[in-house]
PDB file of C-alpha atoms and ligand atoms in Angstrom:
ATOM      1  CA  MET A   6     -95.923  33.966  85.039  1.00 64.00           C
ATOM      2  CA  LYS A   7     -97.049  30.481  84.095  1.00 85.00           C
ATOM      3  CA  THR A   8    -100.530  30.406  82.151  1.00 93.00           C
ATOM      4  CA  PRO A   9    -102.076  27.382  81.780  1.00 96.00           C
ATOM      5  CA  PRO A  10    -102.793  25.664  78.371  1.00 98.00           C
ATOM      6  CA  SER A  11    -106.427  26.326  77.137  1.00 97.00           C
ATOM      7  CA  ARG A  12    -106.776  23.088  75.676  1.00 97.00           C
ATOM      8  CA  THR A  13    -105.259  19.538  75.848  1.00 98.00           C
ATOM      9  CA  LEU A  14    -105.347  17.215  73.045  1.00 98.00           C
ATOM     10  CA  PHE A  15    -103.685  13.539  72.798  1.00 98.00           C
ATOM     11  CA  LEU A  16    -103.418  12.537  68.989  1.00 98.00           C
ATOM     12  CA  SER A  17    -101.174  10.236  67.362  1.00 97.00           C
ATOM     13  CA  GLY A  18     -99.854   9.111  71.001  1.00 98.00           C
ATOM     14  CA  MET A  19     -98.554  12.477  71.700  1.00 98.00           C
ATOM     15  CA  ASP A  20     -99.154  15.391  74.366  1.00 98.00           C
ATOM     16  CA  VAL A  21    -100.518  18.384  72.743  1.00 98.00           C
ATOM     17  CA  LYS A  22    -101.233  21.757  74.723  1.00 98.00           C
ATOM     18  CA  VAL A  23    -102.884  24.724  73.306  1.00 98.00           C
ATOM     19  CA  TYR A  24    -101.841  27.987  75.192  1.00 98.00           C
ATOM     20  CA  PRO A  25    -104.277  30.940  75.067  1.00 98.00           C
ATOM     21  CA  ASP A  26    -101.177  32.912  72.664  1.00 98.00           C
ATOM     22  CA  SER A  27     -98.181  32.727  71.119  1.00 98.00           C
ATOM     23  CA  GLU A  28     -95.987  34.036  74.309  1.00 98.00           C
ATOM     24  CA  SER A  29     -97.593  31.648  76.713  1.00 98.00           C
ATOM     25  CA  ALA A  30     -96.807  29.126  74.465  1.00 98.00           C
ATOM     26  CA  ALA A  31     -93.027  29.819  74.064  1.00 98.00           C
ATOM     27  CA  ALA A  32     -93.144  30.593  78.197  1.00 98.00           C
ATOM     28  CA  ALA A  33     -94.133  27.080  78.312  1.00 98.00           C
ATOM     29  CA  ALA A  34     -91.593  26.115  75.989  1.00 98.00           C
ATOM     30  CA  ALA A  35     -88.936  27.961  78.206  1.00 98.00           C
ATOM     31  CA  LEU A  36     -90.374  26.098  81.567  1.00 98.00           C
ATOM     32  CA  LEU A  37     -89.980  22.771  80.331  1.00 98.00           C
ATOM     33  CA  ILE A  38     -86.336  23.468  78.841  1.00 98.00           C
ATOM     34  CA  GLU A  39     -85.530  25.106  82.549  1.00 98.00           C
ATOM     35  CA  GLN A  40     -87.260  21.787  84.276  1.00 98.00           C
ATOM     36  CA  ALA A  41     -84.924  19.630  81.755  1.00 98.00           C
ATOM     37  CA  ILE A  42     -81.951  21.706  83.105  1.00 98.00           C
ATOM     38  CA  VAL A  43     -82.203  21.011  86.533  1.00 98.00           C
ATOM     39  CA  ASP A  44     -83.841  17.302  86.498  1.00 98.00           C
ATOM     40  CA  ALA A  45     -80.722  16.243  84.439  1.00 98.00           C
ATOM     41  CA  GLY A  46     -78.384  18.505  86.615  1.00 97.00           C
ATOM     42  CA  GLY A  47     -79.483  16.841  89.516  1.00 97.00           C
ATOM     43  CA  LYS A  48     -79.542  13.643  88.131  1.00 96.00           C
ATOM     44  CA  ARG A  49     -75.988  13.841  86.023  1.00 95.00           C
ATOM     45  CA  GLY A  50     -74.606  17.129  87.002  1.00 97.00           C
ATOM     46  CA  LYS A  51     -75.018  18.371  83.643  1.00 98.00           C
ATOM     47  CA  ALA A  52     -77.846  18.793  80.816  1.00 98.00           C
ATOM     48  CA  VAL A  53     -77.449  18.555  77.463  1.00 98.00           C
ATOM     49  CA  LEU A  54     -79.804  20.782  75.161  1.00 99.00           C
ATOM     50  CA  GLY A  55     -80.881  20.593  71.466  1.00 99.00           C
ATOM     51  CA  LEU A  56     -81.349  23.838  70.069  1.00 99.00           C
ATOM     52  CA  ALA A  57     -83.642  25.459  67.192  1.00 99.00           C
ATOM     53  CA  THR A  58     -83.663  28.459  65.500  1.00 98.00           C
ATOM     54  CA  GLY A  59     -85.748  30.508  63.508  1.00 97.00           C
ATOM     55  CA  THR A  60     -88.434  33.298  64.149  1.00 97.00           C
ATOM     56  CA  THR A  61     -90.592  30.718  66.988  1.00 98.00           C
ATOM     57  CA  PRO A  62     -87.943  30.411  69.131  1.00 98.00           C
ATOM     58  CA  LYS A  63     -87.005  33.986  69.672  1.00 98.00           C
ATOM     59  CA  ARG A  64     -89.279  34.286  72.475  1.00 98.00           C
ATOM     60  CA  VAL A  65     -87.813  31.526  74.048  1.00 98.00           C
ATOM     61  CA  TYR A  66     -84.395  32.245  74.297  1.00 99.00           C
ATOM     62  CA  ALA A  67     -85.788  35.961  75.708  1.00 98.00           C
ATOM     63  CA  HIS A  68     -88.019  33.509  78.754  1.00 98.00           C
ATOM     64  CA  LEU A  69     -84.433  31.792  79.161  1.00 98.00           C
ATOM     65  CA  VAL A  70     -82.481  35.317  79.396  1.00 98.00           C
ATOM     66  CA  ASP A  71     -84.745  36.693  81.975  1.00 98.00           C
ATOM     67  CA  ARG A  72     -84.263  33.764  83.952  1.00 98.00           C
ATOM     68  CA  HIS A  73     -81.117  33.700  84.170  1.00 98.00           C
ATOM     69  CA  ARG A  74     -80.555  37.361  84.507  1.00 98.00           C
ATOM     70  CA  ALA A  75     -83.192  36.887  87.306  1.00 98.00           C
ATOM     71  CA  GLY A  76     -80.500  34.692  88.641  1.00 98.00           C
ATOM     72  CA  ALA A  77     -82.885  31.709  88.613  1.00 98.00           C
ATOM     73  CA  LEU A  78     -80.848  29.469  86.135  1.00 98.00           C
ATOM     74  CA  SER A  79     -77.634  28.810  85.050  1.00 98.00           C
ATOM     75  CA  PHE A  80     -76.089  27.225  82.091  1.00 98.00           C
ATOM     76  CA  ARG A  81     -72.553  26.296  83.763  1.00 98.00           C
ATOM     77  CA  ASP A  82     -73.538  23.194  83.479  1.00 98.00           C
ATOM     78  CA  VAL A  83     -75.240  22.625  80.006  1.00 98.00           C
ATOM     79  CA  SER A  84     -73.943  21.956  77.032  1.00 98.00           C
ATOM     80  CA  THR A  85     -76.050  22.770  73.453  1.00 99.00           C
ATOM     81  CA  TYR A  86     -76.225  21.244  70.112  1.00 99.00           C
ATOM     82  CA  ASN A  87     -78.115  23.093  67.392  1.00 98.00           C
ATOM     83  CA  LEU A  88     -80.388  21.760  64.982  1.00 98.00           C
ATOM     84  CA  ASP A  89     -78.788  22.900  61.715  1.00 98.00           C
ATOM     85  CA  GLU A  90     -76.618  25.311  60.007  1.00 98.00           C
ATOM     86  CA  TYR A  91     -76.562  26.820  56.099  1.00 98.00           C
ATOM     87  CA  HIS A  92     -73.784  25.689  54.219  1.00 98.00           C
ATOM     88  CA  PRO A  93     -71.767  27.622  53.398  1.00 98.00           C
ATOM     89  CA  ILE A  94     -71.782  30.515  55.779  1.00 98.00           C
ATOM     90  CA  ALA A  95     -69.601  31.938  57.942  1.00 98.00           C
ATOM     91  CA  PRO A  96     -70.308  32.294  61.488  1.00 98.00           C
ATOM     92  CA  ASN A  97     -70.751  35.893  61.480  1.00 98.00           C
ATOM     93  CA  ASP A  98     -72.489  36.372  58.396  1.00 98.00           C
ATOM     94  CA  PRO A  99     -76.426  37.399  60.103  1.00 98.00           C
ATOM     95  CA  PRO A 100     -78.208  35.096  58.291  1.00 98.00           C
ATOM     96  CA  SER A 101     -76.137  32.249  60.187  1.00 98.00           C
ATOM     97  CA  TYR A 102     -77.313  30.188  63.036  1.00 98.00           C
ATOM     98  CA  HIS A 103     -73.990  31.033  64.642  1.00 98.00           C
ATOM     99  CA  TYR A 104     -74.976  34.518  64.660  1.00 98.00           C
ATOM    100  CA  TYR A 105     -78.500  33.788  65.790  1.00 98.00           C
ATOM    101  CA  MET A 106     -77.245  31.764  68.678  1.00 98.00           C
ATOM    102  CA  HIS A 107     -75.182  33.942  69.793  1.00 98.00           C
ATOM    103  CA  GLU A 108     -77.816  37.352  69.596  1.00 98.00           C
ATOM    104  CA  HIS A 109     -80.305  35.361  70.972  1.00 98.00           C
ATOM    105  CA  LEU A 110     -78.885  33.093  73.812  1.00 98.00           C
ATOM    106  CA  PHE A 111     -75.159  32.469  73.992  1.00 98.00           C
ATOM    107  CA  LYS A 112     -73.949  35.997  74.688  1.00 98.00           C
ATOM    108  CA  HIS A 113     -76.292  36.700  77.341  1.00 98.00           C
ATOM    109  CA  VAL A 114     -76.220  33.403  79.292  1.00 98.00           C
ATOM    110  CA  ASP A 115     -73.148  32.116  81.272  1.00 98.00           C
ATOM    111  CA  LEU A 116     -72.846  29.133  78.846  1.00 98.00           C
ATOM    112  CA  ALA A 117     -69.327  27.857  78.297  1.00 98.00           C
ATOM    113  CA  PRO A 118     -68.306  28.855  74.829  1.00 97.00           C
ATOM    114  CA  ASP A 119     -67.017  25.108  74.175  1.00 98.00           C
ATOM    115  CA  ARG A 120     -69.948  23.865  75.087  1.00 98.00           C
ATOM    116  CA  ALA A 121     -72.074  25.382  72.608  1.00 98.00           C
ATOM    117  CA  HIS A 122     -71.773  23.665  69.380  1.00 98.00           C
ATOM    118  CA  VAL A 123     -73.612  24.669  66.069  1.00 98.00           C
ATOM    119  CA  LEU A 124     -72.754  22.701  62.754  1.00 98.00           C
ATOM    120  CA  ASP A 125     -69.857  24.311  61.106  1.00 98.00           C
ATOM    121  CA  GLY A 126     -70.767  26.424  57.782  1.00 98.00           C
ATOM    122  CA  THR A 127     -67.215  26.604  56.901  1.00 98.00           C
ATOM    123  CA  ILE A 128     -66.319  23.407  56.431  1.00 98.00           C
ATOM    124  CA  PRO A 129     -65.522  22.357  53.161  1.00 98.00           C
ATOM    125  CA  GLU A 130     -68.139  20.223  51.574  1.00 98.00           C
ATOM    126  CA  ALA A 131     -65.797  16.968  50.975  1.00 98.00           C
ATOM    127  CA  PHE A 132     -65.355  17.127  54.705  1.00 98.00           C
ATOM    128  CA  ALA A 133     -69.158  17.724  55.610  1.00 98.00           C
ATOM    129  CA  ALA A 134     -69.904  13.897  56.145  1.00 98.00           C
ATOM    130  CA  ASP A 135     -66.897  13.995  58.453  1.00 98.00           C
ATOM    131  CA  HIS A 136     -68.103  16.709  60.380  1.00 98.00           C
ATOM    132  CA  ALA A 137     -71.841  15.743  60.568  1.00 98.00           C
ATOM    133  CA  ALA A 138     -70.565  11.996  62.045  1.00 98.00           C
ATOM    134  CA  LEU A 139     -68.226  13.700  64.096  1.00 98.00           C
ATOM    135  CA  PHE A 140     -71.226  15.865  65.518  1.00 98.00           C
ATOM    136  CA  GLU A 141     -73.407  13.100  66.510  1.00 98.00           C
ATOM    137  CA  ARG A 142     -70.170  11.561  68.253  1.00 98.00           C
ATOM    138  CA  PHE A 143     -69.799  14.785  70.133  1.00 98.00           C
ATOM    139  CA  ILE A 144     -73.666  14.292  71.659  1.00 98.00           C
ATOM    140  CA  GLU A 145     -73.540  10.682  71.951  1.00 98.00           C
ATOM    141  CA  ALA A 146     -70.329  11.395  73.879  1.00 98.00           C
ATOM    142  CA  ASP A 147     -72.172  13.964  75.826  1.00 97.00           C
ATOM    143  CA  SER A 148     -74.733  11.367  77.004  1.00 96.00           C
ATOM    144  CA  GLY A 149     -77.251  12.423  74.417  1.00 98.00           C
ATOM    145  CA  LEU A 150     -80.124  15.234  74.046  1.00 98.00           C
ATOM    146  CA  ASP A 151     -81.994  15.565  77.422  1.00 98.00           C
ATOM    147  CA  ALA A 152     -84.608  17.910  75.616  1.00 98.00           C
ATOM    148  CA  GLN A 153     -84.715  19.092  71.744  1.00 99.00           C
ATOM    149  CA  LEU A 154     -86.251  22.206  70.941  1.00 99.00           C
ATOM    150  CA  LEU A 155     -88.157  22.056  67.584  1.00 98.00           C
ATOM    151  CA  GLY A 156     -90.110  24.205  65.343  1.00 98.00           C
ATOM    152  CA  ILE A 157     -91.909  22.781  62.042  1.00 98.00           C
ATOM    153  CA  GLY A 158     -91.627  23.989  58.630  1.00 98.00           C
ATOM    154  CA  ARG A 159     -94.554  25.257  56.355  1.00 98.00           C
ATOM    155  CA  ASN A 160     -93.857  22.060  54.682  1.00 98.00           C
ATOM    156  CA  GLY A 161     -93.869  20.068  57.647  1.00 98.00           C
ATOM    157  CA  HIS A 162     -89.930  20.085  57.667  1.00 98.00           C
ATOM    158  CA  ILE A 163     -87.903  19.444  61.043  1.00 98.00           C
ATOM    159  CA  GLY A 164     -84.632  21.034  61.098  1.00 98.00           C
ATOM    160  CA  PHE A 165     -83.391  21.289  57.447  1.00 98.00           C
ATOM    161  CA  ASN A 166     -84.939  17.391  56.978  1.00 99.00           C
ATOM    162  CA  GLU A 167     -87.157  18.402  54.255  1.00 98.00           C
ATOM    163  CA  PRO A 168     -90.067  16.657  52.508  1.00 98.00           C
ATOM    164  CA  CYS A 169     -88.789  13.260  50.805  1.00 98.00           C
ATOM    165  CA  ASP A 170     -89.455  10.137  48.773  1.00 98.00           C
ATOM    166  CA  LEU A 171     -88.156   7.949  51.585  1.00 98.00           C
ATOM    167  CA  SER A 172     -90.173   5.228  53.482  1.00 98.00           C
ATOM    168  CA  PRO A 173     -90.852   6.228  57.111  1.00 98.00           C
ATOM    169  CA  ARG A 174     -88.862   3.154  58.476  1.00 98.00           C
ATOM    170  CA  GLU A 175     -85.975   4.863  56.251  1.00 98.00           C
ATOM    171  CA  ALA A 176     -86.674   8.337  57.217  1.00 98.00           C
ATOM    172  CA  VAL A 177     -86.353   7.766  60.795  1.00 98.00           C
ATOM    173  CA  ALA A 178     -82.849   6.438  60.289  1.00 98.00           C
ATOM    174  CA  LEU A 179     -81.583   9.763  58.818  1.00 98.00           C
ATOM    175  CA  LYS A 180     -78.683  10.741  59.996  1.00 98.00           C
ATOM    176  CA  THR A 181     -77.162  14.251  60.347  1.00 98.00           C
ATOM    177  CA  ARG A 182     -75.546  15.360  56.931  1.00 98.00           C
ATOM    178  CA  LEU A 183     -75.572  17.555  54.592  1.00 98.00           C
ATOM    179  CA  VAL A 184     -78.702  18.717  52.429  1.00 98.00           C
ATOM    180  CA  GLU A 185     -80.519  20.580  50.079  1.00 98.00           C
ATOM    181  CA  LEU A 186     -83.387  23.334  50.942  1.00 98.00           C
ATOM    182  CA  HIS A 187     -86.894  22.698  49.655  1.00 98.00           C
ATOM    183  CA  PRO A 188     -88.366  25.533  47.675  1.00 98.00           C
ATOM    184  CA  THR A 189     -91.161  26.493  50.376  1.00 98.00           C
ATOM    185  CA  THR A 190     -87.923  27.019  53.165  1.00 98.00           C
ATOM    186  CA  LYS A 191     -85.875  28.782  50.735  1.00 98.00           C
ATOM    187  CA  ALA A 192     -89.016  30.780  49.958  1.00 98.00           C
ATOM    188  CA  ASP A 193     -89.539  31.364  53.978  1.00 98.00           C
ATOM    189  CA  ALA A 194     -86.107  32.139  54.578  1.00 98.00           C
ATOM    190  CA  ALA A 195     -85.845  34.767  51.478  1.00 98.00           C
ATOM    191  CA  ALA A 196     -86.311  37.822  53.901  1.00 97.00           C
ATOM    192  CA  GLU A 197     -83.844  36.656  56.121  1.00 96.00           C
ATOM    193  CA  PHE A 198     -81.035  36.689  53.263  1.00 98.00           C
ATOM    194  CA  GLY A 199     -82.766  39.972  51.639  1.00 97.00           C
ATOM    195  CA  SER A 200     -84.060  38.022  48.607  1.00 98.00           C
ATOM    196  CA  LEU A 201     -84.885  34.296  47.372  1.00 98.00           C
ATOM    197  CA  ASP A 202     -81.973  34.514  44.805  1.00 98.00           C
ATOM    198  CA  ARG A 203     -79.552  35.093  48.070  1.00 98.00           C
ATOM    199  CA  VAL A 204     -80.843  31.962  49.777  1.00 98.00           C
ATOM    200  CA  ILE A 205     -78.027  29.779  50.185  1.00 98.00           C
ATOM    201  CA  PRO A 206     -79.586  26.540  48.926  1.00 98.00           C
ATOM    202  CA  LYS A 207     -77.974  24.204  50.977  1.00 98.00           C
ATOM    203  CA  ALA A 208     -77.601  23.403  54.845  1.00 99.00           C
ATOM    204  CA  LEU A 209     -76.424  20.696  57.704  1.00 99.00           C
ATOM    205  CA  THR A 210     -79.285  19.710  59.744  1.00 99.00           C
ATOM    206  CA  LEU A 211     -79.186  16.896  62.761  1.00 98.00           C
ATOM    207  CA  GLY A 212     -80.804  13.681  61.264  1.00 98.00           C
ATOM    208  CA  ILE A 213     -84.316  12.609  61.740  1.00 98.00           C
ATOM    209  CA  ALA A 214     -82.850   9.953  64.057  1.00 98.00           C
ATOM    210  CA  THR A 215     -80.715  11.804  66.124  1.00 98.00           C
ATOM    211  CA  ILE A 216     -83.548  14.274  66.934  1.00 98.00           C
ATOM    212  CA  LEU A 217     -85.864  11.388  67.829  1.00 98.00           C
ATOM    213  CA  SER A 218     -83.417  10.174  70.408  1.00 98.00           C
ATOM    214  CA  ALA A 219     -84.070  13.048  72.256  1.00 98.00           C
ATOM    215  CA  ARG A 220     -85.067  12.127  75.933  1.00 98.00           C
ATOM    216  CA  LEU A 221     -87.508  15.096  75.630  1.00 98.00           C
ATOM    217  CA  ILE A 222     -89.089  16.604  72.193  1.00 99.00           C
ATOM    218  CA  ILE A 223     -90.332  20.123  72.959  1.00 99.00           C
ATOM    219  CA  MET A 224     -92.300  21.034  69.241  1.00 99.00           C
ATOM    220  CA  LEU A 225     -93.346  24.665  69.409  1.00 99.00           C
ATOM    221  CA  ALA A 226     -95.540  26.033  66.695  1.00 98.00           C
ATOM    222  CA  THR A 227     -97.239  29.363  66.349  1.00 98.00           C
ATOM    223  CA  GLY A 228     -99.051  30.877  63.624  1.00 98.00           C
ATOM    224  CA  GLY A 229    -102.030  30.306  61.077  1.00 98.00           C
ATOM    225  CA  HIS A 230     -99.318  29.701  58.710  1.00 98.00           C
ATOM    226  CA  LYS A 231     -98.223  26.531  60.754  1.00 98.00           C
ATOM    227  CA  ALA A 232    -101.823  25.056  61.131  1.00 98.00           C
ATOM    228  CA  GLU A 233    -101.882  22.894  58.012  1.00 98.00           C
ATOM    229  CA  ALA A 234     -98.303  21.271  58.839  1.00 98.00           C
ATOM    230  CA  VAL A 235     -99.226  20.664  62.494  1.00 98.00           C
ATOM    231  CA  ALA A 236    -102.658  19.451  61.527  1.00 98.00           C
ATOM    232  CA  ALA A 237    -100.881  16.866  58.786  1.00 98.00           C
ATOM    233  CA  ALA A 238     -98.596  15.823  61.276  1.00 98.00           C
ATOM    234  CA  LEU A 239    -100.436  14.986  64.585  1.00 98.00           C
ATOM    235  CA  ARG A 240    -103.311  13.193  62.627  1.00 97.00           C
ATOM    236  CA  GLY A 241    -100.885  11.085  60.829  1.00 94.00           C
ATOM    237  CA  PRO A 242    -100.005   9.177  59.068  1.00 97.00           C
ATOM    238  CA  MET A 243     -96.737   8.841  59.372  1.00 98.00           C
ATOM    239  CA  THR A 244     -94.857  10.061  55.895  1.00 98.00           C
ATOM    240  CA  ALA A 245     -91.423  11.158  54.809  1.00 98.00           C
ATOM    241  CA  GLN A 246     -93.381  13.870  52.737  1.00 98.00           C
ATOM    242  CA  LEU A 247     -94.550  15.522  56.220  1.00 98.00           C
ATOM    243  CA  PRO A 248     -91.105  14.560  58.348  1.00 98.00           C
ATOM    244  CA  ALA A 249     -92.884  16.513  61.474  1.00 99.00           C
ATOM    245  CA  SER A 250     -95.328  13.374  61.115  1.00 98.00           C
ATOM    246  CA  LEU A 251     -92.402  11.041  62.322  1.00 98.00           C
ATOM    247  CA  LEU A 252     -92.233  12.401  65.292  1.00 98.00           C
ATOM    248  CA  ALA A 253     -95.124   9.979  66.299  1.00 98.00           C
ATOM    249  CA  HIS A 254     -92.108   7.327  65.889  1.00 98.00           C
ATOM    250  CA  ALA A 255     -90.888   8.645  69.666  1.00 98.00           C
ATOM    251  CA  ALA A 256     -94.491   9.876  70.529  1.00 98.00           C
ATOM    252  CA  ALA A 257     -94.396   9.153  74.192  1.00 98.00           C
ATOM    253  CA  ARG A 258     -91.104  11.653  74.750  1.00 98.00           C
ATOM    254  CA  VAL A 259     -93.302  14.399  72.619  1.00 99.00           C
ATOM    255  CA  ILE A 260     -94.806  17.460  73.301  1.00 98.00           C
ATOM    256  CA  TRP A 261     -96.493  19.857  71.156  1.00 99.00           C
ATOM    257  CA  LEU A 262     -96.925  23.500  72.632  1.00 98.00           C
ATOM    258  CA  LEU A 263     -99.315  25.240  70.083  1.00 98.00           C
ATOM    259  CA  ASP A 264    -101.235  28.622  70.004  1.00 98.00           C
ATOM    260  CA  PRO A 265    -104.833  28.754  69.088  1.00 98.00           C
ATOM    261  CA  ALA A 266    -104.093  29.698  65.241  1.00 98.00           C
ATOM    262  CA  ALA A 267    -101.689  26.753  64.797  1.00 98.00           C
ATOM    263  CA  ALA A 268    -103.936  24.700  65.935  1.00 98.00           C
ATOM    264  CA  ARG A 269    -106.770  25.690  63.970  1.00 97.00           C
ATOM    265  CA  GLY A 270    -106.637  22.418  61.805  1.00 97.00           C
ATOM    266  CA  LEU A 271    -107.364  20.277  64.900  1.00 97.00           C
ATOM    267  CA  ASP A 272    -110.746  21.401  65.446  1.00 80.00           C
ATOM    268  CA  GLY A 273    -112.850  18.863  65.578  1.00 62.00           C
ATOM    269  CA  ALA A 274    -109.827  16.606  66.635  1.00 51.00           C
TER     270      ALA A 274
HETATM  271  P1  LIG B   4     -89.763  29.342  62.044  1.00 50.38           P
HETATM  272  O1  LIG B   4     -89.376  28.201  61.429  1.00 50.38           O
HETATM  273  O2  LIG B   4     -89.656  29.741  63.525  1.00 50.38           O
HETATM  274  O3  LIG B   4     -88.862  30.873  61.442  1.00 50.38           O
HETATM  275  O4  LIG B   4     -91.144  29.551  61.639  1.00 50.38           O
HETATM  276  C1  LIG B   4     -89.408  27.043  62.182  1.00 50.38           C
HETATM  277  C2  LIG B   4     -88.906  25.444  61.398  1.00 50.38           C
HETATM  278  O5  LIG B   4     -88.851  26.101  60.110  1.00 50.38           O
HETATM  279  O6  LIG B   4     -88.441  25.098  62.200  1.00 50.38           O
END
């Protein structure tokens, strides 16, 4: 059932919807993805989705799986591209995003295995740049992303585009590439890997330019631990020190879906 937002805001040119709880925010994200599948399917006969991993999107995938099981949603004409993957990592290693996607979405729906694209954590490092460039060419050849699901890190990262010293202009041009993870990201991944010293310190990530090129960007953030990053990103200024603030560059195509805890820093906005 669709719960309406309890508050809607417009910040830095972006639509922001605050839902009564994290569950209804996740349901709203799932509905937007379903609409993108139906709309793009109607227009072009296929839909291309950018997908995210982490704790936050699990409920989104659960909703999409429920809709599929109810016979209301098919992934037959869908291609997916994931935001990121640790490097190096094997696809059957539980902390890998291949494993995550398989467990939370791919094995439950009728998405063709050859259309479910996740950056390859087994590619030798010497070929990582070629692999990243090829991943972008796949997306372009698939006519671009109809919808990109995103989360925000406590440090404001999107995908594994971590805080950095680039100018905003340079940062919005960042391409898909191999990166080093930020200390906050590693700390947040420690539980997944069993301990901080076992966290894989590098990852492949879709570039900010690629993320911003999506026709719809759905940013889902829930929980009080995200409130500070959410408020800084939505209040601006745009800075590569807080990559999510760069979403304002594509403001008209971005929608933020929040629960009250993540929206806490927006009070008075
Ligand atoms: P989380 O990750 O959903 O696990 O909090 C979000 C992110 O880092 O993008």
